[in-house]
Amino acid sequence: MESVIEVRGLNKSYKLPSETIDVLKDVNLAVEKDRIYFIKGLSGSGKSTLLRILGAIDTDYSGEIFFDGKNIKKLNKREISLMRQKMIGFVFQDFHLLGKLSALENVVLPALFADRHYKSIRERAQWLLGRLGLEGVASHSVNKLSRGEKQRVAFARALINSPSVVLCDEPTASLDEKNTQILFDLVGELRAEKPFTLIVVVHAVKLKPDYIVRVQDKKVEVTCEV
Amino acid sequence: MKFRNFVRAFSFWNRGHWSSFFYSSIMLIISTSLVFLFLSLGFGIKSALAKIFSSSLTSGQILVSPAVNRVGFFTVEKKSSSLLDYDAALRILEIEGVVAIDSQLFCAVPASLSGHVPGIQGTYYTDVTIEGVDSSYIDDPVARLHFKRSFYDSTARILPVVISSSLLNLYNAGLAPANRLPGITPEAVIGFEANLEVGRSSITEESLPPRLFRVKLVGLSSNLSLLALGVPTEFVREANSYYHPDKPQQYSSVIVTVESPSAVSKVVEEIEKMGFEARTDSELVKRTSTFLRLVTFGITAFSLIIVISSLTSTVYTISRQISERSGQIGVLRALGASPSDLTKIFSFQVFSIAFADLLLGYTFGFVLSFALEYYIKLFLPSIYVLTGGVITFPIILLLIILLALSIIPSVTAYFIYVRTVGRNLPELLSE
Ligand SMILES: Nc1ncnc2c1ncn2[C@@H]1O[C@H](COP(=O)(O)OP(=O)(O)OP(=O)(O)O)[C@@H](O)[C@H]1O
Ligand SMILES: [Mg+2]
C-alpha cells in the first residue's frame, strides 16, 4: 500500500528554560493513502504534537518525515507553503480562526493564497458551510459564533482546497451527537467524490476508522481496525 | 497571486485594523507637517537674523573709532584717547598694508530733522547727529556722483543724505509695529525728503543762527552709527569751521581697507598702539555668528527631537502592530500563505501608506508654512519687510528629512515583519 506520510525515527521534545520535555521518542509510522486514522491517547500524551508534525506545522524535530515522498526538512519555506496549500487541511484544537472575518471569509482564505478563481472558491465555501448547517451564520463575524459553530467553520476551512490529507485535532470536541454525525457524513460524501487521507484526534466516536494510532509513553502503536 | 485575490487578501488582512493604521497615519502626517513647518520657519528665522546682523564690513576691513567706554547707550570718551583727526587718518593711511581709508567726519554742530511721513497725518521732529561721509557709502553709482553739497551754498539745492540701515531695521522691528505704522522697504525709503536744521536742536543752540536745508535720502549704509545722518564730508567740514572755527576737525570713525585679510591683525595692532579702537569684520562676524550658531543649534536640536521622536513613535507603533498580529501571521502561514505572499501584502500596505503620508504631510506642511507667512505679511508687515519673510523652504533638505521620516519606519517595519513572518510556525501560532 502506498503511504502518503512516512515517519522515521522521530524524536520530539519541548525545550523549556528549566527542563526539556520529551514527548515522542523514536516513533516510526507509515500513513497509508486515503485511509482514516484515529489518534488516541491520554491528555498530555502528545497527540496534538504528533498531528502538528504530521501536518508540517511543526518542523522542529529530529528524525525524518516524508510527505508525499518529500522530506519535509529539505523543503524551503515556499515549497512548504505550496504543500500546505495544495495537500494539507488542518483543523487546530483551538481553531485559529481570524475573529474579525466572517465565517465565509475564513473558509475562503486558504484558497486565496492558493490563488484559485474566487467565484468557484466562494461557491464551494458556501456549499461546505451549508452542509455543516452554517448557512445562517456564514456572514457573521467568527467572534460571535458559538464554539461548536467555530469548530465547524474550522473544519470547512480545512476542506476548502480539497487537500489530499486532512488532519483534525478533536474536531468534534464541542459538537453534539447529531452534528458529529453530520460532520462525518460530509467527510464520507467528500471522500466518495475525491478520496483523501483523514487523520483525526478523537476521544469517543461511534465511527470506525481504518487504523487507530495510540500515543502512549512517548511511543505510538498502530492497530488495524478492518 | 492574482490581483483580485491579492486585493481581497489585503482587505482581509487589515480587517479590524484600519483604525490603528488611520491613527498611525495621522501621527505620521502631523509629525511630517510639523517638521516641515518648523524647519521652514527655523531656517527662515536664521536667514532673517543673518540679514539683520550682517555687516557690510568685508573681510580685510577695519573699523577705527576713538577709544570709548560704552555704558549702555552712552559712550564716554576716554581721557587718554587720541584725537581721530585728519593727521591721525593720514598716519593710519601710512601703516604698511593699508590700501585706503573711508572716513566719517564728526560734526560738532547740533541739528534736527523735521517733515512729515508720507501717508500719515502730522509732522515729526527729531534731533540728529550729522556725520560727514564720502560717496563710497552709497551703492547707487549715479547717486554717488551727486553726493556733494556745500554748506555755504544758499540755493535751494537738495542736500543728499545717507542713513543707517540699522535705523530702518529698528523702525521696522519696533517702532512701526508698536505704532501700527506700515513697514518700509529700503527701496521705498530712497528718495524720502525732509528738512534739516543745522545749528540748533531741541537741547542746544549755536551762537550763530541756524541754517535750513532740504534733504533727500539717497542711500543706506550699515557702517553709519544708528542715529546719524550721513552727509557729504565737505558739508560737515564747512559747518564745523563755520560754527567752531577753532575746534579741530575730528572723525567719528574711519574704515580702513587692508591689502589682504592676513594683514588685518598687524594693522589692528598698529592702530591700537596709536590709541584707537579697532574693530574688524572677524570680530563682528564672530559676535553675530555666535548668536546665529546658537539659533542654528536650537533649530537643529529641536528639529532633531521632532524627527527622532516621531521616528521612534512610528517605528514603535508599527512594530507593536506587527507583533500584535503575529498570531494572525501564523494562521495565514499555516493555511498556506508563503512568507513572500505575506511580505508582498505588508510591503504594499506600509510603503503605500508611507508614501501617502509623506505626500499629505508635505502638502500640509507647505500649506501651514504659507499660512503663517501670509499671516505675518498681513498682520506684522514690518517684520516681514525687515526680514524679507521668515519662512524659507530648504526644499531638498526637507525632502531628505521627510523621506527619512517615512522611509526609515517603513524599512524598519519591513525588516521586523520579514523577521516575524520567518519565525517558526508553532511559535507564531502560540501567540
Ligand atoms: N509549546 C509547548 N511547549 C512546551 N511544552 C509543550 C508545548 N506543547 C505541548 N507541550 C507539552 O507536551 C506534552 C504533549 O502535549 P500535547 O498538546 O501534544 O498533548 P495532547 O495529547 O494533545 O493533550 P490533549 O488531549 O489534552 O490535547 C504535554 O505535556 C504538554 O504540556
Ligand atoms: Mg491536544
XYZ file of C-alpha atoms and ligand atoms in Angstrom:
689
model
C 0.000 0.000 0.000
C 1.267 3.435 -0.928
C 1.955 5.648 2.067
C 1.350 9.372 1.984
C 3.297 10.166 5.155
C 6.277 8.225 6.415
C 7.821 8.858 9.802
C 11.290 7.528 10.519
C 12.956 7.708 13.910
C 11.014 10.768 15.056
C 12.034 12.387 18.339
C 10.252 15.421 19.660
C 10.939 17.352 22.791
C 9.989 20.791 24.022
C 12.783 22.841 25.485
C 11.713 24.938 28.400
C 14.110 27.245 30.208
C 14.350 24.864 33.148
C 13.823 21.471 31.578
C 13.378 19.536 28.394
C 10.132 17.628 27.938
C 10.461 14.560 25.777
C 7.096 13.980 24.150
C 7.825 11.478 21.380
C 10.743 9.082 21.185
C 11.854 7.027 18.197
C 8.480 6.988 16.502
C 8.132 5.120 13.226
C 4.897 5.294 11.309
C 3.575 4.922 7.805
C 0.287 6.605 6.961
C -1.408 4.923 4.066
C -3.018 6.959 1.358
C -6.761 7.629 1.537
C -7.295 5.819 4.818
C -8.860 7.075 8.005
C -6.668 7.237 11.105
C -7.797 7.965 14.622
C -5.189 9.141 17.076
C -5.989 8.265 20.649
C -4.244 8.681 23.926
C -4.467 10.313 27.295
C -4.492 14.036 27.680
C -0.942 15.324 27.516
C 0.323 12.183 25.817
C 1.397 14.082 22.699
C -1.482 13.635 20.236
C -1.584 17.256 19.154
C 2.189 17.311 18.980
C 2.220 14.330 16.636
C -0.558 15.792 14.496
C 1.256 19.103 14.094
C 4.374 17.294 12.991
C 2.474 15.093 10.541
C 0.760 18.170 9.132
C 4.057 20.030 8.579
C 3.030 22.731 11.013
C 5.847 21.875 13.387
C 9.164 21.154 11.694
C 11.263 21.360 14.813
C 12.039 17.694 15.489
C 14.751 15.134 14.880
C 14.259 12.235 12.558
C 12.805 12.230 9.080
C 9.308 12.710 7.762
C 8.394 12.152 4.153
C 5.233 13.792 2.999
C 4.121 12.584 -0.384
C 7.636 11.254 -0.854
C 9.351 14.543 0.028
C 11.494 15.031 3.084
C 9.806 17.971 4.834
C 13.041 19.199 6.353
C 14.606 19.528 2.930
C 11.852 21.818 1.647
C 12.267 25.569 1.691
C 9.586 27.898 3.069
C 7.989 28.411 -0.303
C 7.789 24.722 -1.044
C 6.293 24.002 2.365
C 3.728 26.770 1.805
C 2.880 25.282 -1.553
C 2.485 21.869 0.060
C 0.209 23.321 2.742
C -1.914 24.998 0.085
C -2.324 22.003 -2.172
C -2.158 18.953 0.064
C -2.890 19.709 3.685
C -6.037 20.675 5.503
C -5.563 21.268 9.200
C -8.106 21.739 11.971
C -6.464 23.065 15.105
C -7.604 22.053 18.538
C -8.205 25.726 19.279
C -9.375 26.513 15.719
C -7.139 29.528 14.967
C -9.840 31.328 13.049
C -9.464 35.025 12.251
C -12.013 36.543 14.568
C -12.569 39.767 12.652
C -13.543 37.934 9.462
C -16.879 36.319 8.752
C -17.278 32.552 8.690
C -17.335 32.590 4.905
C -14.240 34.754 4.663
C -12.364 32.428 6.997
C -13.253 29.494 4.826
C -12.160 31.130 1.554
C -8.872 32.384 2.994
C -6.684 29.333 2.169
C -7.975 29.337 -1.387
C -6.983 32.980 -1.869
C -3.389 32.127 -1.187
C -3.637 29.018 -3.365
C -4.687 31.617 -5.939
C -7.798 29.897 -7.156
C -10.646 31.508 -9.011
C -12.620 33.443 -6.429
C -16.111 32.678 -7.686
C -15.618 28.933 -7.538
C -13.950 29.224 -4.123
C -16.887 31.128 -2.813
C -19.396 28.666 -4.133
C -17.545 25.780 -2.583
C -17.224 27.624 0.734
C -20.937 28.339 0.795
C -21.696 24.755 -0.057
C -19.410 23.431 2.720
C -20.891 25.796 5.279
C -24.355 24.849 4.149
C -23.611 21.176 4.524
C -22.387 21.800 8.067
C -25.569 23.679 8.918
C -23.938 27.101 8.984
C -25.618 28.919 6.074
C -27.394 31.161 8.566
C -24.190 32.418 10.147
C -21.924 32.445 7.071
C -21.770 36.228 7.045
C -21.437 36.612 10.805
C -18.126 37.558 12.279
C -16.452 34.477 13.699
C -16.012 36.111 17.106
C -19.773 35.982 17.541
C -20.155 32.285 16.812
C -20.602 29.524 19.358
C -17.777 27.082 19.986
C -19.429 24.327 18.026
C -20.057 26.686 15.116
C -16.442 27.802 15.182
C -15.350 24.186 15.153
C -17.385 23.543 12.019
C -16.062 26.697 10.331
C -12.523 25.484 11.036
C -13.448 22.156 9.535
C -14.875 23.735 6.385
C -11.747 25.845 6.056
C -9.566 22.730 6.179
C -11.542 21.244 3.307
C -11.764 24.262 1.003
C -8.698 23.419 -1.105
C -9.677 19.732 -1.451
C -6.445 18.602 0.194
C -5.136 15.067 -0.057
C -4.514 14.856 3.689
C -6.870 16.303 6.283
C -5.638 16.446 9.860
C -8.095 17.309 12.607
C -7.377 17.887 16.256
C -10.540 16.895 18.093
C -12.935 18.351 15.510
C -15.945 17.042 17.346
C -14.970 18.025 20.874
C -17.636 20.730 21.059
C -20.228 19.064 18.907
C -23.339 17.199 19.902
C -24.021 13.761 18.563
C -26.161 14.977 15.710
C -23.605 17.485 14.455
C -20.786 14.971 14.851
C -22.769 12.688 12.617
C -23.335 15.479 10.093
C -19.614 16.182 10.044
C -18.639 12.603 9.418
C -21.382 12.247 6.814
C -19.842 15.163 4.974
C -16.440 13.501 5.210
C -17.908 10.334 3.726
C -19.562 12.251 0.927
C -16.421 14.210 0.046
C -14.262 11.124 0.197
C -16.616 9.330 -2.155
C -16.174 12.218 -4.586
C -12.424 12.546 -4.197
C -10.685 10.277 -1.694
C -8.317 11.786 0.873
C -6.424 10.684 3.927
C -8.043 11.639 7.202
C -6.111 11.760 10.442
C -8.232 12.698 13.427
C -7.545 13.040 17.110
C -10.718 11.779 18.769
C -11.788 10.520 22.119
C -15.069 8.768 21.604
C -16.957 8.440 18.361
C -19.154 5.708 17.076
C -17.439 5.795 13.706
C -14.884 3.136 12.857
C -11.566 4.183 11.349
C -9.210 2.094 9.243
C -6.440 2.407 11.810
C -6.039 3.577 15.346
C -2.791 5.240 16.403
C -2.337 5.036 20.111
C 0.070 7.506 21.709
C 1.408 6.238 24.971
C 4.696 6.515 26.855
C 6.272 8.579 24.067
C 5.620 5.797 21.596
C 2.911 5.175 19.023
C 1.230 1.916 18.324
C -0.877 1.388 15.215
C -3.688 -1.105 15.178
C -5.669 -2.069 12.145
C -9.434 -1.965 12.647
C -10.560 -3.582 9.435
C -1.058 35.923 -6.790
C -3.935 37.172 -8.920
C -4.599 40.875 -8.450
C -8.178 40.373 -7.255
C -7.142 37.712 -4.795
C -4.351 39.986 -3.622
C -6.774 42.837 -3.040
C -9.128 40.529 -1.157
C -6.333 39.055 0.930
C -5.137 42.600 1.591
C -8.509 43.717 2.849
C -8.936 40.538 4.938
C -5.521 41.049 6.442
C -6.435 44.542 7.511
C -9.975 43.855 8.655
C -10.399 45.409 12.056
C -7.029 47.128 11.887
C -7.867 50.109 9.731
C -8.377 52.394 12.686
C -4.926 51.723 14.084
C -3.444 52.399 10.671
C -5.515 55.504 10.431
C -4.122 56.754 13.740
C -0.533 55.962 12.945
C -1.028 57.627 9.579
C -2.419 60.729 11.203
C 0.538 60.733 13.562
C 2.973 60.486 10.692
C 1.193 63.194 8.726
C 1.167 65.550 11.683
C 4.801 64.992 12.516
C 5.772 65.351 8.871
C 3.956 68.632 8.514
C 5.299 69.888 11.844
C 8.842 69.082 10.851
C 8.198 70.837 7.572
C 6.776 73.914 9.256
C 9.420 74.037 11.908
C 12.316 73.640 9.551
C 10.942 76.247 7.164
C 10.331 78.640 9.995
C 13.653 77.875 11.649
C 15.684 78.379 8.537
C 13.690 81.471 7.711
C 14.380 82.958 11.125
C 18.025 82.094 10.806
C 18.386 83.805 7.446
C 16.346 86.760 8.657
C 18.639 87.142 11.654
C 21.656 86.791 9.439
C 20.252 89.602 7.339
C 19.738 91.836 10.365
C 23.140 91.117 11.843
C 25.101 91.140 8.671
C 27.732 93.806 8.473
C 28.867 95.376 5.278
C 32.426 95.233 6.536
C 34.012 92.813 4.157
C 36.999 90.791 5.154
C 40.119 92.883 5.122
C 38.405 95.949 6.583
C 38.863 97.526 9.969
C 36.539 99.986 11.657
C 38.553 102.507 13.606
C 36.955 104.814 16.141
C 38.127 106.911 19.093
C 38.608 104.678 22.119
C 35.442 104.931 24.182
C 33.893 103.343 27.202
C 30.449 102.094 26.435
C 27.912 102.291 29.227
C 24.629 101.081 27.905
C 23.506 103.613 25.341
C 26.026 106.231 26.394
C 29.522 106.376 25.099
C 32.085 108.199 27.124
C 35.310 109.236 25.510
C 38.357 108.001 27.379
C 40.559 110.781 28.679
C 43.633 109.109 27.246
C 42.049 108.779 23.834
C 43.905 110.253 20.929
C 42.215 112.604 18.561
C 40.981 110.849 15.406
C 41.655 113.796 13.153
C 42.980 114.368 9.694
C 46.580 113.828 10.831
C 45.676 110.612 12.579
C 43.881 109.459 9.462
C 46.987 110.216 7.431
C 49.117 108.266 9.884
C 46.740 105.318 9.608
C 46.961 105.513 5.844
C 50.722 105.278 6.149
C 50.625 101.988 8.073
C 52.061 99.192 5.983
C 49.344 97.126 4.360
C 46.665 99.820 4.413
C 45.229 100.434 0.960
C 42.552 103.030 1.569
C 40.535 104.724 4.269
C 36.962 105.965 4.248
C 36.267 108.415 6.953
C 33.214 109.598 8.769
C 33.734 113.182 9.804
C 32.268 114.101 13.150
C 30.014 117.119 13.109
C 30.185 119.090 16.319
C 27.115 121.119 15.355
C 23.648 120.207 16.699
C 20.939 119.518 14.153
C 17.344 118.411 13.860
C 15.230 116.805 11.217
C 11.582 117.559 10.571
C 8.984 116.821 7.976
C 6.051 114.552 7.538
C 5.855 110.863 6.932
C 4.074 110.179 3.647
C 0.590 108.780 4.098
C 0.350 109.813 7.715
C -1.141 112.948 9.221
C 1.035 115.288 11.192
C 4.712 116.081 11.211
C 7.682 114.658 13.060
C 10.689 116.274 14.608
C 13.881 114.620 15.796
C 17.377 115.620 16.859
C 20.076 114.045 14.742
C 23.826 113.702 14.650
C 25.421 114.593 11.361
C 28.420 112.729 10.079
C 30.455 113.524 7.022
C 30.847 110.503 4.797
C 32.257 110.064 1.343
C 30.415 108.703 -1.602
C 31.754 105.179 -1.107
C 28.931 104.740 1.426
C 26.390 104.765 -1.370
C 25.583 101.826 -3.578
C 23.945 103.638 -6.487
C 26.723 104.936 -8.826
C 24.577 107.836 -10.092
C 23.692 108.944 -6.590
C 27.384 108.595 -5.722
C 28.228 111.086 -8.471
C 25.828 113.643 -6.992
C 26.833 113.109 -3.406
C 28.207 116.578 -2.783
C 26.876 119.790 -1.423
C 28.454 122.836 0.140
C 27.307 124.228 3.477
C 27.725 127.722 2.108
C 25.533 127.068 -0.919
C 22.486 129.163 -0.167
C 20.402 127.950 -3.112
C 17.532 125.524 -2.744
C 19.746 122.668 -3.926
C 18.965 119.379 -2.254
C 21.383 118.012 0.352
C 21.887 114.281 -0.336
C 21.939 112.145 2.826
C 22.551 108.570 3.866
C 21.011 106.884 6.908
C 21.939 103.824 8.838
C 20.281 100.671 7.595
C 20.060 99.623 11.249
C 17.740 102.576 11.791
C 15.380 101.242 9.164
C 15.600 97.821 10.761
C 14.853 99.333 14.132
C 11.898 101.205 12.708
C 10.523 98.113 11.029
C 11.105 95.854 14.001
C 9.979 98.105 16.793
C 8.590 101.495 16.026
C 6.301 100.606 13.166
C 4.553 97.642 14.756
C 4.272 99.467 18.076
C 2.608 102.459 16.424
C 0.692 100.497 13.810
C 2.680 102.123 11.051
C 3.407 100.380 7.788
C 6.785 98.715 7.316
C 9.215 100.386 4.943
C 11.432 98.626 2.461
C 14.911 100.015 1.689
C 13.747 100.740 -1.864
C 10.765 102.709 -0.658
C 12.806 104.864 1.681
C 15.205 106.115 -1.002
C 14.058 109.481 -2.284
C 12.454 110.385 1.015
C 12.719 114.135 1.686
C 12.774 116.200 4.883
C 14.009 119.479 6.347
C 17.326 119.638 8.175
C 18.070 122.479 10.515
C 21.778 122.798 11.246
C 22.967 124.793 14.266
C 20.049 124.050 16.581
C 18.476 121.057 18.246
C 15.860 120.647 20.918
C 18.535 120.891 23.615
C 21.272 123.188 22.369
C 21.769 126.034 20.019
C 24.897 127.571 18.425
C 25.538 131.259 18.882
C 25.424 131.779 15.120
C 21.938 131.451 13.544
C 20.876 128.016 12.288
C 20.514 127.185 8.611
C 17.773 125.218 6.942
C 18.381 122.618 4.227
C 16.119 120.415 2.183
C 17.493 116.868 2.396
C 16.855 113.825 0.257
C 17.724 110.253 1.181
C 19.970 108.699 -1.445
C 21.200 105.571 0.270
C 21.516 103.317 3.292
C 24.722 102.301 4.985
C 25.328 99.684 7.603
C 28.561 101.367 8.724
C 26.893 104.516 9.872
C 26.087 104.870 13.552
C 22.470 104.231 14.368
C 21.068 107.750 14.736
C 23.438 109.507 12.411
C 22.638 111.289 9.201
C 25.430 110.836 6.661
C 26.077 113.935 4.546
C 28.930 114.813 2.174
C 32.218 115.313 4.049
C 32.832 118.851 2.780
C 29.433 119.911 4.164
C 30.416 118.796 7.682
C 33.872 120.282 7.422
C 32.387 123.623 6.392
C 29.668 123.517 9.047
C 32.253 122.708 11.723
C 34.503 125.539 10.711
C 31.554 127.925 10.332
C 30.284 127.362 13.870
C 33.559 126.389 15.591
C 36.472 127.829 13.614
C 38.941 126.899 16.414
C 37.890 123.308 17.064
C 39.938 120.567 15.360
C 38.072 118.507 12.812
C 37.607 115.017 14.100
C 36.450 111.727 12.612
C 33.877 109.668 14.374
C 35.180 106.625 12.604
C 37.417 105.524 9.812
C 37.057 102.433 7.757
C 40.426 101.065 6.833
C 40.810 98.772 3.874
C 43.762 96.456 4.162
C 45.502 94.902 1.181
C 44.837 91.350 2.331
C 42.872 89.777 5.189
C 46.129 88.338 6.514
C 47.464 91.840 7.114
C 44.493 92.745 9.295
C 45.869 91.713 12.683
C 49.141 93.536 12.100
C 47.334 96.724 11.109
C 44.920 96.432 14.033
C 47.890 96.205 16.375
C 49.370 99.377 14.918
C 46.078 101.253 15.140
C 45.536 100.209 18.750
C 49.083 101.381 19.530
C 48.002 104.791 18.246
C 45.266 104.787 20.914
C 42.224 103.999 18.801
C 39.660 101.292 18.973
C 39.817 98.909 16.045
C 37.055 96.504 15.251
C 37.446 94.029 12.476
C 34.868 92.196 10.483
C 36.009 88.971 12.037
C 35.028 90.303 15.447
C 31.665 91.444 14.186
C 31.204 88.218 12.345
C 32.270 86.299 15.413
C 29.794 88.102 17.581
C 26.891 87.675 15.216
C 27.891 84.208 14.207
C 27.951 83.029 17.817
C 24.376 84.157 18.069
C 23.452 82.660 14.743
C 25.190 79.453 15.679
C 23.112 79.351 18.814
C 19.955 79.863 16.787
C 21.029 77.217 14.308
C 21.824 74.854 17.124
C 18.413 75.459 18.627
C 16.690 74.841 15.325
C 18.706 71.734 14.640
C 18.247 70.337 18.117
C 14.535 70.984 18.086
C 14.015 69.530 14.638
C 16.118 66.540 15.596
C 13.946 65.995 18.636
C 10.814 66.149 16.487
C 12.310 63.887 13.848
C 13.670 61.350 16.304
C 10.577 61.268 18.466
C 8.274 60.885 15.525
C 10.568 58.240 14.063
C 10.686 56.226 17.252
C 6.986 56.534 17.909
C 6.153 55.467 14.366
C 8.586 52.576 14.447
C 7.273 51.580 17.851
C 3.638 51.724 16.735
C 4.297 49.725 13.607
C 6.375 47.102 15.362
C 3.722 46.760 18.031
C 1.089 46.348 15.360
C 3.155 43.613 13.780
C 3.806 41.754 16.993
C 0.135 42.029 17.919
C -0.625 40.305 14.684
C 1.985 37.589 14.763
C -0.734 35.074 15.672
C -2.636 36.140 12.577
C 0.530 35.788 10.517
C 0.953 32.276 11.930
C -2.584 31.294 10.974
C -2.161 32.586 7.431
C 1.077 30.690 7.065
C -0.500 27.506 8.409
C -3.172 27.928 5.749
C -0.510 28.003 3.058
C 0.325 31.685 2.678
C 4.013 31.850 1.851
C 6.210 34.343 3.674
C 6.758 36.110 0.369
C 2.989 36.431 -0.232
C 2.552 37.936 3.206
C 5.526 40.210 2.749
C 4.078 41.459 -0.524
C 0.826 42.363 1.171
C 2.584 44.052 4.027
C 5.071 45.981 1.895
C 2.301 47.195 -0.349
C 0.489 48.446 2.688
C 3.382 50.030 4.528
C 5.000 51.681 1.559
C 1.810 52.989 0.056
C 0.758 54.393 3.401
C 4.196 55.897 3.954
C 4.089 57.463 0.522
C 0.598 58.842 1.010
C 1.513 60.167 4.451
C 4.631 61.791 3.119
C 2.707 63.457 0.343
C -0.050 64.605 2.658
C 2.374 65.740 5.345
C 4.472 67.621 2.837
C 1.429 69.344 1.382
C 0.026 70.066 4.786
C 3.342 71.484 5.993
C 3.568 73.621 2.892
C 0.084 74.991 3.443
C 0.801 75.640 7.127
C 4.018 77.468 6.345
C 2.362 79.545 3.686
C -0.483 80.347 6.001
C 1.989 81.512 8.628
C 3.896 83.573 6.084
C 0.620 85.065 4.884
C -0.412 85.846 8.428
C 2.879 87.586 9.140
C 2.645 89.567 5.924
C -0.897 90.608 6.772
C -0.637 91.387 10.465
C 3.070 92.031 11.072
C 4.134 93.605 7.786
C 7.025 95.405 9.430
C 8.599 92.113 10.495
C 8.015 90.821 7.031
C 9.746 93.810 5.483
C 12.560 93.749 7.993
C 13.381 90.121 7.410
C 12.205 89.658 3.859
C 9.952 86.843 5.097
C 10.511 84.430 7.930
C 9.748 81.262 6.016
C 12.232 79.689 3.695
C 11.832 76.355 2.020
C 15.029 74.358 2.010
C 13.216 72.017 -0.374
C 15.989 69.467 -0.807
C 16.759 69.240 2.884
C 13.067 68.973 3.676
C 12.665 66.265 1.108
C 15.581 64.316 2.534
C 14.384 64.627 6.113
C 10.795 63.843 5.284
C 11.822 60.922 3.110
C 13.859 59.641 6.017
C 10.842 60.187 8.191
C 8.724 57.950 6.029
C 11.296 55.526 4.712
C 13.068 54.685 7.949
C 9.913 53.481 9.739
C 8.778 51.664 6.619
C 12.059 49.902 6.131
C 12.314 49.117 9.825
C 8.765 47.814 9.772
C 9.620 45.786 6.707
C 12.542 44.103 8.451
C 10.578 43.491 11.629
C 7.863 41.996 9.519
C 10.157 39.787 7.468
C 11.691 38.508 10.677
C 8.260 37.857 12.181
C 6.980 36.111 9.088
C 10.013 33.854 9.020
C 9.665 32.750 12.650
C 8.806 29.155 13.266
C 5.164 28.401 12.860
C 4.172 26.811 16.189
C 5.748 29.764 17.972
C 3.715 32.229 15.894
C 0.543 30.248 16.426
C 1.038 30.169 20.160
C 0.891 33.994 20.338
N 4.743 24.507 23.033
C 4.960 23.688 24.058
N 5.956 23.959 24.912
C 6.212 23.139 25.957
N 5.538 22.019 26.192
C 4.532 21.690 25.384
C 4.189 22.514 24.269
N 3.158 21.933 23.622
C 2.870 20.805 24.317
N 3.693 20.650 25.367
C 3.701 19.562 26.301
O 3.846 18.345 25.546
C 3.010 17.371 26.038
C 2.080 16.900 24.937
O 1.198 17.916 24.607
P 0.055 17.721 23.531
O -0.627 19.020 23.353
O 0.643 17.107 22.324
O -0.879 16.696 24.273
P -2.284 16.103 23.808
O -2.105 14.653 23.763
O -2.733 16.761 22.567
O -3.211 16.517 25.012
P -4.793 16.885 24.982
O -5.546 15.627 24.826
O -5.020 17.469 26.326
O -4.987 17.852 23.891
C 2.261 17.979 27.205
O 2.909 17.567 28.381
C 2.403 19.450 27.011
O 2.460 20.082 28.267
Mg -4.262 18.043 22.050
